[in-house]
Amino acid sequence: MNRLSGKNIIITGATSGIGKAAAYQLGEFGANLFLTGRREERLVEIKNELENKYPDSEIYTFPFDVTDRVACQDFVKSIDSDIDVLINNAGLALGKDAVYELDQEDVDQMFAVNVQGLLSLTRLISPQMKARNAGHIINIGSVAGHESYAGGVVYCATKHAVKAITESTKKDLHGTGVRVSMVSPGMVETEFSNVRFKGDDEKAESVYKGFRALTAEDIAEIIVFIANRPEHVNIMDTIIYPVSQSSSTMVYRDE
Ligand code: NDP
Ligand code: 8X3
């Protein structure tokens, strides 16, 4: 059953990976999409492709940085439709350094995007959902929000924060019709590791060698499933591993 046709859905971080895959799958459902990310040319390309493929969907693009609070406010002010679903997907890891080797700029950026950016949009969009007694906030967490690993002190802290924010948001909206969910993927082959290793593409590729990692489309399917449940069904969290992964650090590789 398609419960998403004509719904207004924001996806942050729609220029690549999981956010982009979610945009295509939601476009197929006939949802109207409000796509964000910093890379404007990618947003334009995605909008053009989606409009050709899914003429029933309206596609709007908003290039901005989620760490820019004024830009977040301007974005929300510029939308004159009620938002049915907010997918807080924009996020990143920077480096895999031990706590005693951390780069302060990396620390600040991870908290700014993964925690403060997600909170900014939730803070700005949730009042209209509460007032309408309807809506759905879907946060993209991680298995790193359930388990901490060496070299992930900040990234894991930010994703633990996403879990806490999701749980508190659900409780803040207790008694309303607003749903709050989280998706917690394991290893997904996207640009995530290229970003984490700052353009060292060989190192990024080696992360996914010798086993079949999840794809962005695998996670997009879970997001769509969660969003497409009946209005009384609130999926709180889903942990998704590739079959070859059993924890953040246990990955069975062929070679
Ligand atoms: P990608 O690097 O492919 O996509 C990240 C997206 O976030 C891009 O669209 C990027 O857009 C956007 N983004 C990053 N920084 C900012 C910013 N400052 N302002 C606005 N947008 C920003 O990675 P994934 O698709 O894998 O990651 C998506 C989410 O999934 C993240 O929250 C990540 O933590 C999470 N995740 C990923 C896993 C994985 O193994 N890949 C596993 C578990 C969770 P642009 O650069 O254009 O701004
Ligand atoms: C990304 C998954 O295990 O690389 O959230 O941190 S992991």
Tab-separated table of C-alpha atoms and ligand atoms in Angstrom:
chain	number	residue	atom	x	y	z
A	1	MET	CA	0.000	0.000	0.000
A	2	ASN	CA	1.237	3.480	-0.862
A	3	ARG	CA	0.564	5.944	1.985
A	4	LEU	CA	3.242	8.388	0.799
A	5	SER	CA	1.791	9.693	-2.448
A	6	GLY	CA	1.430	13.486	-2.235
A	7	LYS	CA	3.169	13.683	1.167
A	8	ASN	CA	5.680	16.488	1.692
A	9	ILE	CA	9.032	15.033	2.707
A	10	ILE	CA	12.279	16.793	3.628
A	11	ILE	CA	15.490	14.832	3.148
A	12	THR	CA	18.698	16.390	4.452
A	13	GLY	CA	21.883	15.174	2.796
A	14	ALA	CA	20.136	14.180	-0.424
A	15	THR	CA	23.162	14.790	-2.668
A	16	SER	CA	24.624	11.314	-2.187
A	17	GLY	CA	24.399	7.918	-0.533
A	18	ILE	CA	21.428	7.056	1.651
A	19	GLY	CA	19.660	10.423	1.272
A	20	LYS	CA	19.860	10.327	-2.503
A	21	ALA	CA	18.658	6.712	-2.665
A	22	ALA	CA	15.739	7.619	-0.367
A	23	ALA	CA	14.828	10.508	-2.702
A	24	TYR	CA	14.545	8.144	-5.683
A	25	GLN	CA	12.505	5.556	-3.793
A	26	LEU	CA	10.168	8.197	-2.331
A	27	GLY	CA	9.848	9.782	-5.778
A	28	GLU	CA	8.607	6.438	-7.043
A	29	PHE	CA	5.898	6.601	-4.348
A	30	GLY	CA	4.782	10.002	-5.683
A	31	ALA	CA	5.925	12.004	-2.637
A	32	ASN	CA	6.796	15.703	-2.953
A	33	LEU	CA	10.424	16.105	-2.025
A	34	PHE	CA	12.333	18.952	-0.384
A	35	LEU	CA	15.940	17.994	-0.974
A	36	THR	CA	18.878	19.590	0.825
A	37	GLY	CA	22.658	19.378	0.815
A	38	ARG	CA	25.550	21.748	0.187
A	39	ARG	CA	26.369	20.631	-3.376
A	40	GLU	CA	23.928	22.595	-5.494
A	41	GLU	CA	24.890	21.084	-8.858
A	42	ARG	CA	24.116	17.606	-7.552
A	43	LEU	CA	20.737	18.760	-6.235
A	44	VAL	CA	19.880	20.227	-9.642
A	45	GLU	CA	20.915	17.023	-11.417
A	46	ILE	CA	18.842	14.879	-9.026
A	47	LYS	CA	15.818	17.199	-9.331
A	48	ASN	CA	15.946	17.011	-13.155
A	49	GLU	CA	16.214	13.239	-13.138
A	50	LEU	CA	13.431	12.803	-10.572
A	51	GLU	CA	11.090	15.160	-12.440
A	52	ASN	CA	11.601	13.161	-15.624
A	53	LYS	CA	11.125	9.794	-13.927
A	54	TYR	CA	8.330	10.686	-11.504
A	55	PRO	CA	6.220	13.509	-12.986
A	56	ASP	CA	3.648	13.112	-10.160
A	57	SER	CA	6.211	14.259	-7.586
A	58	GLU	CA	7.063	17.893	-6.976
A	59	ILE	CA	10.782	18.338	-6.345
A	60	TYR	CA	12.273	21.359	-4.587
A	61	THR	CA	15.952	21.858	-3.847
A	62	PHE	CA	17.617	23.909	-1.142
A	63	PRO	CA	21.405	24.135	-1.142
A	64	PHE	CA	22.598	25.021	2.355
A	65	ASP	CA	24.828	23.884	5.172
A	66	VAL	CA	22.918	22.376	8.104
A	67	THR	CA	25.474	23.852	10.510
A	68	ASP	CA	24.348	27.358	9.444
A	69	ARG	CA	21.451	28.128	11.787
A	70	VAL	CA	20.267	31.146	9.802
A	71	ALA	CA	20.241	29.068	6.608
A	72	CYS	CA	18.190	26.389	8.408
A	73	GLN	CA	15.689	29.058	9.508
A	74	ASP	CA	15.518	30.577	6.021
A	75	PHE	CA	14.954	27.119	4.543
A	76	VAL	CA	12.050	26.368	6.867
A	77	LYS	CA	10.541	29.849	6.375
A	78	SER	CA	10.687	29.439	2.609
A	79	ILE	CA	8.481	26.318	2.666
A	80	ASP	CA	4.810	27.141	2.606
A	81	SER	CA	3.558	23.542	2.739
A	82	ASP	CA	2.993	21.422	5.832
A	83	ILE	CA	5.807	18.946	6.205
A	84	ASP	CA	4.666	15.351	6.685
A	85	VAL	CA	8.058	13.693	7.074
A	86	LEU	CA	11.440	15.083	8.094
A	87	ILE	CA	14.321	12.728	7.309
A	88	ASN	CA	17.379	13.921	9.224
A	89	ASN	CA	20.027	12.111	7.217
A	90	ALA	CA	22.902	14.600	6.691
A	91	GLY	CA	25.895	13.376	8.649
A	92	LEU	CA	29.531	12.437	8.515
A	93	ALA	CA	32.543	10.964	10.243
A	94	LEU	CA	35.901	12.679	9.976
A	95	GLY	CA	38.992	10.584	10.683
A	96	LYS	CA	39.421	7.479	12.805
A	97	ASP	CA	41.747	8.967	15.375
A	98	ALA	CA	42.172	7.973	18.990
A	99	VAL	CA	41.006	10.527	21.532
A	100	TYR	CA	44.623	11.607	22.201
A	101	GLU	CA	45.145	12.416	18.504
A	102	LEU	CA	41.911	14.206	17.689
A	103	ASP	CA	41.777	17.186	15.384
A	104	GLN	CA	39.579	19.817	17.075
A	105	GLU	CA	38.089	20.976	13.762
A	106	ASP	CA	36.934	17.428	13.008
A	107	VAL	CA	35.398	17.197	16.472
A	108	ASP	CA	33.493	20.464	16.015
A	109	GLN	CA	32.287	19.589	12.519
A	110	MET	CA	30.948	16.149	13.491
A	111	PHE	CA	28.984	17.593	16.425
A	112	ALA	CA	27.835	20.556	14.325
A	113	VAL	CA	26.404	18.396	11.512
A	114	ASN	CA	25.345	15.160	13.206
A	115	VAL	CA	23.907	16.660	16.386
A	116	GLN	CA	23.302	20.396	16.093
A	117	GLY	CA	22.214	20.317	12.436
A	118	LEU	CA	19.757	17.511	13.155
A	119	LEU	CA	18.469	19.359	16.219
A	120	SER	CA	18.134	22.679	14.362
A	121	LEU	CA	15.796	21.190	11.786
A	122	THR	CA	13.868	19.165	14.353
A	123	ARG	CA	13.431	22.266	16.534
A	124	LEU	CA	12.186	24.267	13.525
A	125	ILE	CA	9.881	21.657	11.965
A	126	SER	CA	8.440	19.874	15.031
A	127	PRO	CA	6.221	22.797	16.215
A	128	GLN	CA	4.112	22.644	13.027
A	129	MET	CA	3.849	18.862	13.324
A	130	LYS	CA	2.770	19.150	16.971
A	131	ALA	CA	0.229	21.842	16.073
A	132	ARG	CA	-1.218	19.629	13.313
A	133	ASN	CA	-1.046	16.560	15.548
A	134	ALA	CA	0.584	14.689	12.641
A	135	GLY	CA	3.956	14.153	11.045
A	136	HIS	CA	6.977	11.901	11.215
A	137	ILE	CA	10.598	12.593	12.119
A	138	ILE	CA	13.059	9.934	10.966
A	139	ASN	CA	16.637	10.286	12.215
A	140	ILE	CA	19.491	8.391	10.628
A	141	GLY	CA	21.552	7.050	13.488
A	142	SER	CA	24.073	4.231	13.230
A	143	VAL	CA	25.198	1.058	14.921
A	144	ALA	CA	27.816	3.510	16.243
A	145	GLY	CA	24.952	4.949	18.299
A	146	HIS	CA	24.524	1.598	20.019
A	147	GLU	CA	28.137	0.525	20.378
A	148	SER	CA	31.383	2.515	20.704
A	149	TYR	CA	34.573	1.477	18.946
A	150	ALA	CA	38.218	2.542	19.148
A	151	GLY	CA	38.861	5.373	16.717
A	152	GLY	CA	35.235	6.429	16.816
A	153	VAL	CA	35.119	8.487	19.986
A	154	VAL	CA	33.431	11.518	18.442
A	155	TYR	CA	31.402	9.851	15.682
A	156	CYS	CA	30.054	7.281	18.170
A	157	ALA	CA	29.277	10.085	20.647
A	158	THR	CA	27.314	11.981	17.997
A	159	LYS	CA	25.329	8.896	16.997
A	160	HIS	CA	24.648	8.047	20.669
A	161	ALA	CA	23.356	11.627	20.838
A	162	VAL	CA	21.070	10.949	17.851
A	163	LYS	CA	19.653	7.956	19.754
A	164	ALA	CA	19.073	10.117	22.848
A	165	ILE	CA	17.509	12.896	20.753
A	166	THR	CA	15.208	10.388	19.031
A	167	GLU	CA	14.048	8.878	22.322
A	168	SER	CA	13.528	12.260	24.023
A	169	THR	CA	11.763	13.700	20.976
A	170	LYS	CA	9.338	10.764	21.020
A	171	LYS	CA	8.666	11.413	24.718
A	172	ASP	CA	8.325	15.195	24.206
A	173	LEU	CA	5.667	14.467	21.574
A	174	HIS	CA	3.930	11.841	23.735
A	175	GLY	CA	0.177	12.100	23.371
A	176	THR	CA	0.348	13.629	19.888
A	177	GLY	CA	0.035	11.919	16.517
A	178	VAL	CA	3.628	12.762	15.592
A	179	ARG	CA	5.830	9.741	14.983
A	180	VAL	CA	9.556	9.625	15.750
A	181	SER	CA	11.877	6.939	14.418
A	182	MET	CA	15.522	6.110	13.962
A	183	VAL	CA	17.382	3.954	11.461
A	184	SER	CA	20.706	2.490	12.608
A	185	PRO	CA	22.754	1.049	9.753
A	186	GLY	CA	25.998	-0.890	9.911
A	187	MET	CA	28.454	-0.604	7.025
A	188	VAL	CA	26.917	0.976	3.916
A	189	GLU	CA	29.092	1.602	0.862
A	190	THR	CA	28.541	5.286	0.051
A	191	GLU	CA	30.785	8.346	0.026
A	192	PHE	CA	30.857	8.060	3.842
A	193	SER	CA	34.376	6.563	3.995
A	194	ASN	CA	35.735	8.880	1.252
A	195	VAL	CA	34.629	11.759	3.471
A	196	ARG	CA	35.894	10.080	6.653
A	197	PHE	CA	39.354	9.521	5.131
A	198	LYS	CA	39.345	12.969	3.535
A	199	GLY	CA	39.681	11.925	-0.093
A	200	ASP	CA	41.988	8.914	0.435
A	201	ASP	CA	39.824	6.802	-1.879
A	202	GLU	CA	42.049	3.711	-1.652
A	203	LYS	CA	41.657	3.652	2.118
A	204	ALA	CA	37.933	4.266	1.742
A	205	GLU	CA	37.615	1.355	-0.711
A	206	SER	CA	39.496	-0.987	1.625
A	207	VAL	CA	36.767	-0.540	4.263
A	208	TYR	CA	34.362	-2.518	2.052
A	209	LYS	CA	36.820	-5.124	0.666
A	210	GLY	CA	36.181	-8.855	0.984
A	211	PHE	CA	32.515	-8.762	1.978
A	212	ARG	CA	29.222	-7.523	0.607
A	213	ALA	CA	28.456	-4.231	2.318
A	214	LEU	CA	24.983	-2.729	2.517
A	215	THR	CA	24.000	-0.348	-0.266
A	216	ALA	CA	22.346	3.035	0.086
A	217	GLU	CA	19.275	1.474	-1.569
A	218	ASP	CA	19.088	-1.207	1.168
A	219	ILE	CA	18.788	1.522	3.807
A	220	ALA	CA	16.438	3.647	1.705
A	221	GLU	CA	14.068	0.656	1.601
A	222	ILE	CA	14.009	0.602	5.410
A	223	ILE	CA	13.366	4.358	5.562
A	224	VAL	CA	10.485	4.029	3.107
A	225	PHE	CA	9.071	1.058	5.040
A	226	ILE	CA	9.123	3.057	8.292
A	227	ALA	CA	7.549	6.136	6.672
A	228	ASN	CA	4.895	4.066	4.918
A	229	ARG	CA	3.458	2.359	8.046
A	230	PRO	CA	-0.110	3.271	9.086
A	231	GLU	CA	-0.367	6.414	11.222
A	232	HIS	CA	-0.740	4.514	14.510
A	233	VAL	CA	2.483	2.525	13.954
A	234	ASN	CA	5.711	4.078	15.258
A	235	ILE	CA	8.879	2.113	14.560
A	236	MET	CA	11.413	3.409	17.098
A	237	ASP	CA	14.655	1.960	15.715
A	238	THR	CA	16.037	-0.603	13.307
A	239	ILE	CA	19.573	-1.997	13.380
A	240	ILE	CA	20.689	-3.188	9.953
A	241	TYR	CA	23.940	-5.062	9.369
A	242	PRO	CA	25.266	-6.701	6.234
A	243	VAL	CA	25.158	-10.456	6.889
A	244	SER	CA	28.979	-10.459	7.140
A	245	GLN	CA	28.994	-7.883	9.953
A	246	SER	CA	28.122	-8.792	13.550
A	247	SER	CA	29.281	-5.696	15.444
A	248	SER	CA	30.979	-2.415	14.589
A	249	THR	CA	34.335	-4.186	14.503
A	250	MET	CA	33.413	-7.798	13.595
A	251	VAL	CA	33.394	-8.098	9.815
A	252	TYR	CA	33.923	-11.452	8.118
A	253	ARG	CA	36.029	-10.913	4.991
A	254	ASP	CA	36.847	-13.457	2.255
A	255	GLU	CA	40.333	-12.190	1.544
B	1	NDP	P1	27.383	10.275	2.178
B	1	NDP	O1	28.693	10.917	2.472
B	1	NDP	O2	27.211	9.560	0.897
B	1	NDP	O3	26.212	11.356	2.331
B	1	NDP	C1	26.224	12.317	3.349
B	1	NDP	C2	25.230	13.408	3.025
B	1	NDP	O4	25.260	14.387	4.100
B	1	NDP	C3	25.576	14.152	1.744
B	1	NDP	O5	24.404	14.353	0.983
B	1	NDP	C4	26.115	15.486	2.238
B	1	NDP	O6	25.779	16.532	1.329
B	1	NDP	C5	25.349	15.664	3.543
B	1	NDP	N1	26.060	16.590	4.434
B	1	NDP	C6	27.248	16.403	5.045
B	1	NDP	N2	27.613	17.506	5.713
B	1	NDP	C7	26.627	18.423	5.513
B	1	NDP	C8	26.434	19.758	5.920
B	1	NDP	N3	27.338	20.405	6.682
B	1	NDP	N4	25.315	20.418	5.516
B	1	NDP	C9	24.402	19.785	4.737
B	1	NDP	N5	24.526	18.514	4.326
B	1	NDP	C10	25.635	17.842	4.701
B	1	NDP	O7	27.129	9.276	3.410
B	1	NDP	P2	25.905	8.318	3.786
B	1	NDP	O8	24.841	8.396	2.796
B	1	NDP	O9	26.480	7.005	4.111
B	1	NDP	O10	25.457	8.997	5.159
B	1	NDP	C11	24.136	9.414	5.429
B	1	NDP	C12	23.863	9.221	6.913
B	1	NDP	O11	23.959	7.848	7.237
B	1	NDP	C13	24.845	9.940	7.841
B	1	NDP	O12	24.128	10.496	8.917
B	1	NDP	C14	25.759	8.817	8.325
B	1	NDP	O13	26.313	9.084	9.586
B	1	NDP	C15	24.760	7.678	8.387
B	1	NDP	N6	25.324	6.339	8.383
B	1	NDP	C16	26.147	5.934	7.372
B	1	NDP	C17	26.668	4.660	7.403
B	1	NDP	C18	27.620	4.156	6.360
B	1	NDP	O14	28.293	3.122	6.614
B	1	NDP	N7	27.720	4.782	5.204
B	1	NDP	C19	26.321	3.712	8.477
B	1	NDP	C20	25.466	4.264	9.477
B	1	NDP	C21	24.979	5.512	9.411
B	1	NDP	P3	26.783	17.697	0.849
B	1	NDP	O15	28.168	17.173	0.963
B	1	NDP	O16	26.344	17.999	-0.533
B	1	NDP	O17	26.486	18.805	1.808
B	2	8X3	C1	28.783	4.267	10.035
B	2	8X3	C2	29.041	2.878	10.467
B	2	8X3	O1	30.634	1.394	11.749
B	2	8X3	O2	31.583	2.899	10.069
B	2	8X3	O3	27.852	4.838	10.899
B	2	8X3	O4	30.805	3.734	12.176
B	2	8X3	S1	30.583	2.744	11.162
